[in-house]
Coordinates of C-alpha atoms in Angstrom, one line a residue:
Chain A
M1 CA 129.0 111.4 3.3
A2 CA 131.7 114.0 3.6
S3 CA 129.2 116.6 4.7
T4 CA 127.6 114.2 7.2
F5 CA 131.1 113.7 8.6
L6 CA 131.7 117.4 8.9
H7 CA 128.5 117.8 10.7
C8 CA 129.6 115.2 13.2
K9 CA 132.3 117.4 14.6
T10 CA 132.0 118.9 18.0
T11 CA 131.2 122.6 18.0
A12 CA 134.4 123.9 19.5
S13 CA 136.8 121.7 17.5
I14 CA 140.3 122.8 16.7
S15 CA 139.3 123.0 13.0
S16 CA 136.8 125.7 13.7
I17 CA 139.3 127.6 15.7
T18 CA 141.8 127.2 12.9
R19 CA 139.5 128.5 10.3
L20 CA 138.6 131.6 12.3
N21 CA 142.3 132.4 12.5
L22 CA 143.3 131.8 8.9
H23 CA 145.5 134.4 7.3
G24 CA 145.4 134.8 3.6
S25 CA 149.1 134.4 3.5
S26 CA 150.9 135.0 0.2
S27 CA 153.6 132.5 1.1
L28 CA 151.5 129.4 0.6
N29 CA 153.5 127.8 -2.1
I30 CA 156.2 126.5 0.3
P31 CA 158.7 124.1 -1.1
M32 CA 157.9 120.4 -0.4
K33 CA 161.5 119.4 0.0
V34 CA 162.0 117.6 3.4
N35 CA 164.6 119.4 5.4
M36 CA 166.0 118.6 8.9
P37 CA 164.8 121.0 11.6
Q38 CA 166.9 123.6 13.2
N39 CA 168.1 122.7 16.7
Q40 CA 168.6 119.2 15.3
S41 CA 171.2 118.4 18.0
F42 CA 168.6 119.2 20.8
W43 CA 166.0 116.9 19.3
A44 CA 168.6 114.2 18.5
T45 CA 169.7 114.2 22.2
V46 CA 166.1 114.1 23.4
N47 CA 165.3 111.1 21.1
A48 CA 168.5 109.4 22.2
D49 CA 167.5 109.8 25.8
I50 CA 164.1 108.4 25.2
E51 CA 165.5 105.4 23.3
A52 CA 168.0 104.7 26.1
H53 CA 165.2 104.8 28.7
L54 CA 163.2 102.4 26.6
E55 CA 166.2 100.1 26.2
R56 CA 166.7 100.0 30.0
A57 CA 163.0 99.6 30.7
I58 CA 162.3 96.9 28.1
P59 CA 165.1 94.4 28.1
I60 CA 164.7 91.2 26.1
H61 CA 164.3 88.4 28.7
P62 CA 165.3 85.1 27.2
Q63 CA 162.6 83.5 29.4
L64 CA 159.8 85.4 27.7
S65 CA 159.6 84.8 24.0
V66 CA 156.9 87.5 23.5
A67 CA 159.5 90.1 24.6
E68 CA 161.4 89.7 21.3
P69 CA 158.6 90.7 18.9
M70 CA 157.5 93.4 21.3
H71 CA 161.1 94.8 21.4
Q72 CA 161.2 94.7 17.6
V73 CA 157.9 96.5 17.2
I74 CA 158.9 99.2 19.7
F75 CA 162.3 99.9 18.3
S76 CA 161.5 99.5 14.6
T77 CA 158.6 102.0 14.6
P78 CA 159.8 105.4 13.5
K79 CA 159.7 108.0 16.2
S80 CA 156.9 110.5 16.4
M81 CA 157.4 114.1 17.4
A82 CA 155.1 113.7 20.4
S83 CA 157.6 112.0 22.7
A84 CA 160.3 114.6 22.1
L85 CA 157.7 117.3 22.6
C86 CA 157.0 115.8 26.0
I87 CA 160.6 116.2 27.1
A88 CA 160.9 119.7 25.6
A89 CA 157.7 120.9 27.3
C90 CA 158.9 119.6 30.7
E91 CA 162.2 121.5 30.3
V92 CA 160.4 124.7 29.2
V93 CA 158.4 124.9 32.4
G94 CA 161.6 124.3 34.4
G95 CA 161.4 120.6 35.0
E96 CA 164.4 118.2 34.7
R97 CA 164.4 115.8 31.8
D98 CA 164.1 112.7 33.9
K99 CA 160.7 113.9 35.3
A100 CA 159.2 113.4 31.8
I101 CA 161.2 110.5 30.4
A102 CA 158.8 107.8 31.4
A103 CA 155.8 109.7 30.0
A104 CA 157.8 110.3 26.8
S105 CA 158.4 106.6 26.6
A106 CA 154.7 105.9 27.2
V107 CA 153.7 108.3 24.5
H108 CA 156.0 106.4 22.1
M109 CA 154.2 103.2 23.0
M110 CA 150.9 104.8 22.1
H111 CA 152.3 105.9 18.8
V112 CA 153.7 102.3 18.3
A113 CA 150.2 100.8 19.0
E114 CA 148.6 103.1 16.5
F115 CA 151.3 102.7 13.9
T116 CA 151.2 98.9 14.0
L117 CA 147.4 98.9 13.7
D118 CA 147.7 99.9 10.1
D119 CA 148.7 96.9 8.1
N120 CA 149.8 99.1 5.2
Q121 CA 152.4 100.8 7.3
L122 CA 153.4 97.4 8.7
S123 CA 154.0 95.9 5.4
A124 CA 156.3 98.6 4.4
Q125 CA 158.2 98.8 7.7
Q126 CA 158.0 95.8 9.9
K127 CA 156.8 92.8 7.8
R128 CA 160.3 92.6 6.4
K129 CA 161.5 91.6 9.9
S130 CA 159.7 88.3 9.8
M131 CA 157.6 89.2 12.8
V132 CA 154.2 89.0 11.1
Q133 CA 153.0 86.0 13.2
D134 CA 153.6 87.7 16.5
I135 CA 152.7 91.2 15.5
G136 CA 149.1 91.0 16.8
I137 CA 150.3 90.0 20.3
A138 CA 153.0 92.5 20.3
R139 CA 150.6 95.3 19.3
F140 CA 148.3 94.2 22.1
G141 CA 151.1 94.3 24.6
V142 CA 152.6 97.8 24.0
L143 CA 149.6 99.7 25.4
P144 CA 149.7 98.2 28.9
L145 CA 153.5 98.3 28.9
G146 CA 153.3 102.0 28.1
Y147 CA 150.9 102.7 30.9
E148 CA 153.0 100.5 33.2
L149 CA 156.2 102.5 32.5
L150 CA 154.4 105.7 33.4
A151 CA 152.4 104.4 36.4
T152 CA 155.5 102.9 38.1
S153 CA 157.6 106.0 37.6
D154 CA 156.6 107.5 40.9
N155 CA 159.4 108.5 43.2
P156 CA 160.2 106.2 46.2
M157 CA 158.2 108.5 48.5
G158 CA 155.2 108.0 46.2
N159 CA 154.3 111.7 46.4
N160 CA 154.1 112.3 42.7
S161 CA 151.1 110.1 42.1
E162 CA 148.7 113.0 41.4
K163 CA 150.8 114.3 38.5
I164 CA 151.3 110.9 37.1
L165 CA 147.6 110.1 37.3
R166 CA 146.9 113.3 35.5
A167 CA 149.4 112.4 32.8
I168 CA 147.7 109.0 32.4
I169 CA 144.4 110.7 32.0
E170 CA 145.9 112.9 29.2
I171 CA 147.2 109.8 27.5
T172 CA 144.0 107.7 27.8
Q173 CA 141.9 110.6 26.5
A174 CA 144.2 111.2 23.6
M175 CA 144.1 107.5 22.7
G176 CA 140.5 106.6 23.4
P177 CA 137.3 106.6 21.4
Q178 CA 137.1 110.4 21.3
G179 CA 140.8 110.7 20.3
M180 CA 143.0 108.5 18.2
V181 CA 140.6 105.6 18.0
D182 CA 138.1 107.9 16.4
G183 CA 140.9 109.2 14.1
Q184 CA 141.9 105.7 13.2
Y185 CA 138.3 104.8 12.4
W186 CA 138.0 107.7 10.0
K187 CA 141.4 107.1 8.6
M188 CA 140.3 103.6 7.7
Q189 CA 137.2 104.9 5.9
C190 CA 139.3 106.7 3.4
K191 CA 141.0 104.1 1.2
G192 CA 140.9 106.2 -1.9
S193 CA 142.7 109.4 -2.9
Y194 CA 142.3 113.0 -1.9
G195 CA 139.4 114.4 -3.8
D196 CA 137.2 111.4 -3.3
E197 CA 133.9 112.0 -1.6
L198 CA 135.2 110.9 1.9
C199 CA 138.9 111.8 1.5
H200 CA 138.0 115.4 1.6
I201 CA 139.7 118.4 3.3
G202 CA 137.3 117.7 6.2
W203 CA 138.7 114.2 6.4
I204 CA 142.3 115.3 6.6
D205 CA 141.5 118.0 9.1
H206 CA 139.6 115.6 11.4
V207 CA 142.0 112.7 11.2
C208 CA 145.0 115.0 11.8
E209 CA 143.3 116.7 14.8
K210 CA 142.5 113.3 16.4
M211 CA 145.7 111.5 15.5
D212 CA 148.8 113.7 14.9
G213 CA 147.4 116.7 16.8
G214 CA 146.0 114.6 19.6
L215 CA 149.3 112.7 20.2
C216 CA 151.5 115.8 20.1
S217 CA 149.1 117.7 22.3
C218 CA 149.0 115.0 24.9
G219 CA 152.8 114.6 24.8
A220 CA 153.3 118.4 25.4
A221 CA 150.7 118.5 28.1
C222 CA 152.2 115.4 29.9
G223 CA 155.6 117.0 29.8
A224 CA 154.3 120.3 31.2
I225 CA 152.3 118.5 34.0
L226 CA 155.2 116.4 35.1
G227 CA 157.7 119.2 34.9
G228 CA 155.6 121.2 37.4
G229 CA 154.1 123.7 35.0
S230 CA 151.3 126.1 36.0
E231 CA 147.8 125.5 34.6
D232 CA 148.4 128.3 32.1
E233 CA 151.7 126.8 30.9
I234 CA 150.0 123.3 30.6
K235 CA 147.2 124.7 28.6
K236 CA 149.4 126.7 26.3
L237 CA 151.8 123.8 25.7
R238 CA 148.8 121.4 25.1
R239 CA 147.5 123.7 22.4
F240 CA 151.0 124.3 20.9
G241 CA 151.3 120.5 20.6
M242 CA 147.9 120.2 18.9
Y243 CA 148.9 122.8 16.3
I244 CA 152.3 121.3 15.7
G245 CA 150.9 117.8 15.3
M246 CA 148.3 119.1 12.9
I247 CA 150.8 121.1 10.8
H248 CA 153.0 118.0 10.2
G249 CA 150.1 115.6 10.0
M250 CA 148.3 117.7 7.3
M251 CA 151.5 118.1 5.3
K252 CA 152.3 114.4 5.6
R253 CA 148.8 113.1 4.9
G254 CA 148.3 115.6 2.1
I255 CA 151.6 114.4 0.5
D256 CA 150.6 110.8 1.0
L257 CA 147.3 111.4 -0.8
G258 CA 149.3 112.8 -3.7
R259 CA 148.1 116.4 -3.6
V260 CA 148.6 119.3 -1.3
E261 CA 145.9 121.7 -2.3
N262 CA 145.8 125.4 -1.4
E263 CA 143.1 124.7 1.1
V264 CA 145.5 122.5 3.1
L265 CA 148.4 125.0 2.8
E266 CA 146.1 127.7 4.0
M267 CA 145.1 125.7 7.1
V268 CA 148.8 124.9 7.8
E269 CA 149.6 128.6 7.6
G270 CA 146.9 129.4 10.1
L271 CA 148.1 126.7 12.4
K272 CA 151.6 128.0 12.3
T273 CA 150.4 131.4 13.4
L274 CA 148.5 129.9 16.2
A275 CA 151.4 127.8 17.3
L276 CA 153.8 130.8 17.4
K277 CA 151.2 132.7 19.4
E278 CA 151.1 130.1 22.1
L279 CA 154.9 130.4 22.4
E280 CA 154.7 134.2 23.1
Y281 CA 153.7 133.3 26.6
F282 CA 157.2 131.8 27.1
K283 CA 159.1 134.8 25.8
N284 CA 161.6 134.8 28.7
K285 CA 162.4 131.1 28.2
D286 CA 164.5 129.4 25.5
V287 CA 161.9 128.1 23.1
D288 CA 164.1 128.0 20.0
A289 CA 163.8 124.2 19.7
L290 CA 160.0 124.3 20.0
K291 CA 159.9 127.2 17.5
S292 CA 161.8 125.1 15.0
L293 CA 159.0 122.6 14.8
V294 CA 156.7 125.2 13.3
D295 CA 158.6 124.7 10.0
A296 CA 156.0 122.7 8.0
R297 CA 158.7 121.5 5.6
V298 CA 159.8 118.9 8.1
S299 CA 157.4 116.2 7.3
Q300 CA 159.2 113.4 9.2
F301 CA 160.8 113.9 12.6
Chain B
M1 CA 159.5 72.3 22.8
A2 CA 157.3 71.6 25.8
S3 CA 160.3 71.0 28.0
T4 CA 162.0 74.2 26.8
F5 CA 158.8 76.0 27.6
L6 CA 158.6 74.6 31.1
H7 CA 162.2 75.7 31.7
C8 CA 161.2 79.2 30.8
K9 CA 159.1 79.6 33.9
T10 CA 160.2 81.8 36.7
T11 CA 161.5 79.9 39.7
A12 CA 158.7 81.0 42.2
S13 CA 155.8 80.6 39.8
I14 CA 152.3 79.7 41.0
S15 CA 152.6 76.3 39.4
S16 CA 155.5 75.3 41.6
I17 CA 153.7 76.5 44.7
T18 CA 150.6 74.6 43.6
R19 CA 152.5 71.4 43.1
L20 CA 154.1 71.6 46.5
N21 CA 150.6 71.8 48.0
L22 CA 149.0 69.1 46.0
H23 CA 146.8 66.7 47.9
G24 CA 146.2 63.2 46.6
S25 CA 142.5 63.7 46.9
S26 CA 140.2 60.8 46.2
S27 CA 137.4 63.0 44.9
L28 CA 139.1 63.8 41.6
N29 CA 136.5 62.5 39.4
I30 CA 134.2 65.4 39.9
P31 CA 131.2 65.7 37.5
M32 CA 131.7 67.9 34.5
K33 CA 128.1 69.3 34.5
V34 CA 128.1 73.0 34.5
N35 CA 126.1 74.3 37.5
M36 CA 125.3 77.8 38.6
P37 CA 127.3 78.9 41.7
Q38 CA 125.8 79.3 45.1
N39 CA 125.2 82.9 46.1
Q40 CA 124.0 83.5 42.5
S41 CA 121.9 86.5 43.5
F42 CA 125.0 88.2 45.0
W43 CA 127.0 87.7 41.8
A44 CA 124.0 88.6 39.6
T45 CA 123.6 91.9 41.4
V46 CA 127.4 92.6 41.2
N47 CA 127.4 92.0 37.5
A48 CA 124.3 94.1 37.0
D49 CA 125.9 97.0 38.8
I50 CA 129.1 96.7 36.6
E51 CA 126.9 96.6 33.5
A52 CA 125.0 99.7 34.6
H53 CA 128.2 101.5 35.3
L54 CA 129.5 100.7 31.9
E55 CA 126.3 101.7 30.2
R56 CA 126.5 105.1 31.9
A57 CA 130.2 105.5 31.3
I58 CA 130.1 104.5 27.6
P59 CA 127.1 105.9 25.9
I60 CA 126.7 105.7 22.1
H61 CA 127.3 109.2 20.8
P62 CA 125.6 109.6 17.5
Q63 CA 128.5 111.9 16.5
L64 CA 131.2 109.2 16.9
S65 CA 130.7 106.3 14.7
V66 CA 133.4 104.3 16.3
A67 CA 131.5 104.3 19.5
E68 CA 128.9 101.8 18.1
P69 CA 131.3 98.9 17.4
M70 CA 133.1 99.6 20.6
H71 CA 129.8 99.5 22.5
Q72 CA 128.9 96.2 20.8
V73 CA 132.3 94.7 21.6
I74 CA 132.1 95.7 25.2
F75 CA 128.6 94.5 25.8
S76 CA 128.6 91.3 23.7
T77 CA 131.7 89.9 25.3
P78 CA 130.8 87.3 28.0
K79 CA 131.6 88.5 31.5
S80 CA 134.7 87.2 33.3
M81 CA 134.8 86.4 36.9
A82 CA 137.5 89.0 37.5
S83 CA 135.3 92.1 37.5
A84 CA 132.9 90.6 40.0
L85 CA 135.8 89.6 42.2
C86 CA 136.9 93.2 42.2
I87 CA 133.7 94.3 43.8
A88 CA 133.5 91.4 46.2
A89 CA 137.1 91.9 47.4
C90 CA 136.3 95.6 48.0
E91 CA 133.3 94.7 50.1
V92 CA 135.1 92.0 52.1
V93 CA 137.7 94.6 53.3
G94 CA 134.9 97.0 54.3
G95 CA 134.8 99.2 51.2
E96 CA 131.6 100.4 49.6
R97 CA 130.8 99.0 46.2
D98 CA 131.1 102.3 44.4
K99 CA 134.7 102.5 45.4
A100 CA 135.6 99.6 43.1
I101 CA 133.0 99.9 40.3
A102 CA 135.3 101.9 37.9
A103 CA 138.1 99.4 38.5
A104 CA 135.7 96.5 37.9
S105 CA 134.7 98.1 34.7
A106 CA 138.3 98.6 33.7
V107 CA 139.1 95.0 34.4
H108 CA 136.1 94.0 32.1
M109 CA 137.7 96.1 29.3
M110 CA 141.0 94.2 29.8
H111 CA 139.1 91.0 29.4
V112 CA 137.3 92.3 26.3
A113 CA 140.6 93.3 24.7
E114 CA 142.0 89.9 25.3
F115 CA 138.8 88.1 24.3
T116 CA 138.6 89.9 21.0
L117 CA 142.2 89.2 20.2
D118 CA 141.4 85.6 19.5
D119 CA 139.7 85.5 16.1
N120 CA 138.4 82.0 16.9
Q121 CA 136.4 83.4 19.8
L122 CA 135.3 86.3 17.7
S123 CA 133.9 84.2 15.0
A124 CA 131.7 82.3 17.4
Q125 CA 130.5 85.4 19.3
Q126 CA 130.8 88.6 17.6
K127 CA 131.2 88.1 13.9
R128 CA 127.5 87.4 13.7
K129 CA 126.9 91.0 14.6
S130 CA 128.3 92.2 11.3
M131 CA 131.0 94.2 13.0
V132 CA 134.0 92.5 11.5
Q133 CA 135.3 95.5 9.6
D134 CA 135.5 97.7 12.7
I135 CA 136.5 95.1 15.2
G136 CA 140.2 96.0 14.9
I137 CA 139.6 99.6 15.8
A138 CA 137.2 98.7 18.6
R139 CA 139.7 96.3 20.1
F140 CA 142.4 98.9 19.9
G141 CA 140.1 101.4 21.7
V142 CA 138.9 99.4 24.7
L143 CA 142.2 99.4 26.5
P144 CA 142.7 103.2 26.8
L145 CA 139.0 103.5 27.6
G146 CA 139.4 101.1 30.4
Y147 CA 142.3 103.0 31.9
E148 CA 140.5 106.2 31.4
L149 CA 137.4 105.0 33.3
L150 CA 139.7 104.1 36.2
A151 CA 142.1 107.1 36.1
T152 CA 139.2 109.6 36.0
S153 CA 137.4 108.0 38.9
D154 CA 139.2 110.0 41.6
N155 CA 136.9 111.9 44.0
P156 CA 136.5 115.7 43.5
M157 CA 139.2 116.4 46.1
G158 CA 141.6 114.3 44.2
N159 CA 142.9 112.6 47.3
N160 CA 142.5 109.0 46.2
S161 CA 145.1 109.2 43.4
E162 CA 147.6 107.0 45.2
K163 CA 145.2 104.1 45.4
I164 CA 144.0 104.6 41.9
L165 CA 147.5 104.7 40.6
R166 CA 148.2 101.5 42.5
A167 CA 145.2 99.8 40.9
I168 CA 146.4 101.0 37.4
I169 CA 149.8 99.4 38.1
E170 CA 148.1 96.1 39.1
I171 CA 146.2 96.1 35.8
T172 CA 149.1 97.1 33.6
Q173 CA 151.2 94.4 35.1
A174 CA 148.5 91.8 34.8
M175 CA 148.0 92.8 31.1
G176 CA 151.6 93.4 30.0
P177 CA 154.3 91.2 28.5
Q178 CA 154.9 89.4 31.8
G179 CA 151.2 88.8 32.2
M180 CA 148.3 88.2 29.8
V181 CA 150.4 89.2 26.7
D182 CA 152.8 86.3 27.6
G183 CA 149.8 84.0 28.2
Q184 CA 148.2 85.0 24.9
Y185 CA 151.5 84.4 23.1
W186 CA 151.7 80.8 24.5
K187 CA 148.0 80.3 23.9
M188 CA 148.5 81.0 20.2
Q189 CA 151.4 78.6 20.0
C190 CA 149.0 75.7 20.9
K191 CA 146.7 75.2 18.0
G192 CA 146.5 71.5 18.3
S193 CA 144.8 69.3 21.0
Y194 CA 145.8 68.4 24.5
G195 CA 148.5 65.8 24.4
D196 CA 150.4 67.4 21.5
E197 CA 154.0 68.2 22.3
L198 CA 153.2 71.9 23.1
C199 CA 149.6 71.6 24.4
H200 CA 150.9 69.8 27.4
I201 CA 150.0 70.1 31.1
G202 CA 152.7 72.7 31.4
W203 CA 151.1 74.7 28.7
I204 CA 147.6 74.7 30.4
D205 CA 149.2 75.6 33.7
H206 CA 151.3 78.5 32.3
V207 CA 148.5 79.9 30.1
C208 CA 146.0 79.7 33.0
E209 CA 148.4 81.4 35.4
K210 CA 149.1 84.3 33.1
M211 CA 145.5 84.7 31.7
D212 CA 142.7 83.5 33.9
G213 CA 144.7 83.6 37.1
G214 CA 146.4 86.9 36.3
L215 CA 143.1 88.7 35.5
C216 CA 141.2 87.4 38.6
S217 CA 144.2 88.1 40.8
C218 CA 144.4 91.6 39.5
G219 CA 140.6 92.1 39.9
A220 CA 140.7 91.0 43.5
A221 CA 143.8 93.0 44.3
C222 CA 142.3 96.2 42.8
G223 CA 139.1 95.8 44.8
A224 CA 141.0 95.3 48.0
I225 CA 143.3 98.3 47.3
L226 CA 140.4 100.6 46.5
G227 CA 138.3 99.3 49.3
G228 CA 141.0 100.4 51.7
G229 CA 142.2 96.9 52.7
S230 CA 145.4 96.3 54.7
E231 CA 148.6 95.1 52.9
D232 CA 147.9 91.6 54.3
E233 CA 144.3 91.7 53.0
I234 CA 145.4 92.8 49.6
K235 CA 148.0 90.1 49.4
K236 CA 145.6 87.3 50.5
L237 CA 142.9 88.4 48.1
R238 CA 145.4 88.8 45.2
R239 CA 146.4 85.2 45.8
F240 CA 142.8 84.0 46.2
G241 CA 142.0 85.6 42.8
M242 CA 145.0 83.8 41.2
Y243 CA 143.9 80.4 42.5
I244 CA 140.2 81.0 41.6
G245 CA 141.1 82.1 38.1
M246 CA 143.4 79.2 37.6
I247 CA 140.8 76.7 38.9
H248 CA 138.2 77.8 36.4
G249 CA 140.8 78.4 33.6
M250 CA 142.2 75.0 33.9
M251 CA 138.8 73.3 33.9
K252 CA 137.6 75.4 30.9
R253 CA 140.8 75.0 28.8
G254 CA 141.0 71.3 29.7
I255 CA 137.4 70.8 28.5
D256 CA 138.0 73.0 25.4
L257 CA 140.9 70.7 24.5
G258 CA 138.6 67.7 24.8
R259 CA 140.2 66.0 27.8
V260 CA 140.5 66.7 31.5
E261 CA 143.3 64.4 32.7
N262 CA 143.9 63.3 36.3
E263 CA 146.9 65.6 36.3
V264 CA 144.7 68.6 35.6
L265 CA 142.1 67.6 38.2
E266 CA 144.9 67.0 40.8
M267 CA 146.2 70.5 40.2
V268 CA 142.6 71.9 40.5
E269 CA 142.2 70.2 43.8
G270 CA 145.4 71.7 45.1
L271 CA 144.3 75.1 44.0
K272 CA 141.0 74.7 45.8
T273 CA 142.8 74.0 49.0
L274 CA 145.0 77.0 48.6
A275 CA 142.1 79.3 47.8
L276 CA 140.2 78.2 50.9
K277 CA 143.3 78.6 53.0
E278 CA 143.5 82.3 51.9
L279 CA 139.9 82.9 53.0
E280 CA 140.6 81.6 56.6
Y281 CA 142.2 85.0 57.2
F282 CA 138.7 86.6 56.8
K283 CA 136.9 84.2 59.1
N284 CA 135.1 87.0 60.9
K285 CA 133.7 88.4 57.5
D286 CA 131.0 87.1 55.2
V287 CA 133.0 85.3 52.6
D288 CA 130.3 82.8 51.5
A289 CA 130.0 84.4 48.0
L290 CA 133.8 84.2 47.5
K291 CA 133.8 80.6 48.9
S292 CA 131.2 79.6 46.3
L293 CA 133.7 80.4 43.5
V294 CA 136.0 77.6 44.6
D295 CA 133.5 75.1 43.1
A296 CA 135.4 74.0 40.0
R297 CA 132.2 72.7 38.3
V298 CA 131.3 76.3 37.4
S299 CA 133.2 76.6 34.1
Q300 CA 131.4 79.8 33.0
F301 CA 130.6 82.7 35.2

């Protein structure tokens, strides 16, 4: 089954690129302790701005009872790195933060929709909040709300619609059946532990590419598009997001499965090299905050 | 509880408009027999075109196992009137059918997402197809796929992005927490039969406005926008869609609850008058197919 699964991959997948670029690094036994990233204050500010935007955009209307469980779902889901990457990518290409704040919020909604789909995660995080009965509806509502936030963020002259539409396409493709939906499908197939026939290195690789990598890639690309980046900048930041998402996804999922084998660590090292390579293009810009994300020890953002 | 619920409504809701326009018609005891609409061949062609577009747009990739349950969910869900209305509205304002076919397909996906949310409907329709285990993922995937179909439908010159973005906004608002998500929330509250405290006339009215009305209204507006309609045409067709959706929603939900009281029939009569009034604006156009939808006896499209 695992080999069938590996054969299912597209020929030019990230995984194949990764393997071609693997370095036999001697520093594979990195400590598993979870540290805070450097540039923490930058990321803290970015996340606070996204949260403030979401609070303004999604008030609790007393008239609409469904708004309350939705609000709870949106604000109780842990942040992903992808939303913050969206803002950072926008700023790196010279855009102002407010250009990307709606997209960053939409990316958070996509993460919320995926997060709440997994009842195991829900039981640990959100079931405590007595919102079980409305969770299905709230989960159903966050996706259109995310698209709405982004689609209605055009300026009053309506002359930014092309960029916004492009960002919507990035998000739909990252979310859809060739993106996170596929990752979610495969994630659900593995209910066992790492080492089982299906929960193989190929499984971690594929799920992380489609889920963690896909979301961060899409976040970074959206930020670069809306910030007015060139095609080259968009492409490089999209790839940077993919590598960063995969690095943290592989570490997290590896840890969750109880083992981080050398094979996982080798792949992570390769991804780090690739991520740093993408940043070389921006050598005249301040990319310290982005660079700090390459630290694989940060398993939670 | 029912009175609290009624107080929750916005002041300028469709329901209040409807009631102001109610006619004390003597023809309230209309037969409940389900007939096929007039202009059946027009609607059959429209639906066949939408289905063909979906078949082309959503092939089953043997590489992606999640594609199969998604395909089944999309094609086994009964059609709603909203997608066909999208095409018809586009043509009424002078647009060619292919201008609205992606939006009509996206509207179908929204309907699928809502339809599959209700496990009661699922058990009757789709559980027979042994797809229960993947239904959650498939349901999660249809929304981004619908937005993707629409967002990527721009012409090669990319100069239709403003209209497409506007259609996306129509869909997100119809789907979101002030639209179908709110309707779904209230629909779930009523698990009893008509006449219970909560499953009151106000409940049917509100749920139909947010769900059946909202989806048809959005379908018609999207078709008019993409077909190049004027602001007046868009407004009239959006309202026509709302009335048509509510007419059929109220009849269907009334029947499902086991009773169609005079109060429901009175409201339906009022909605029919309002729907026909909107069509007067298009007196120089061929609106026979649209007019045929006013027939409340057609409870399934």
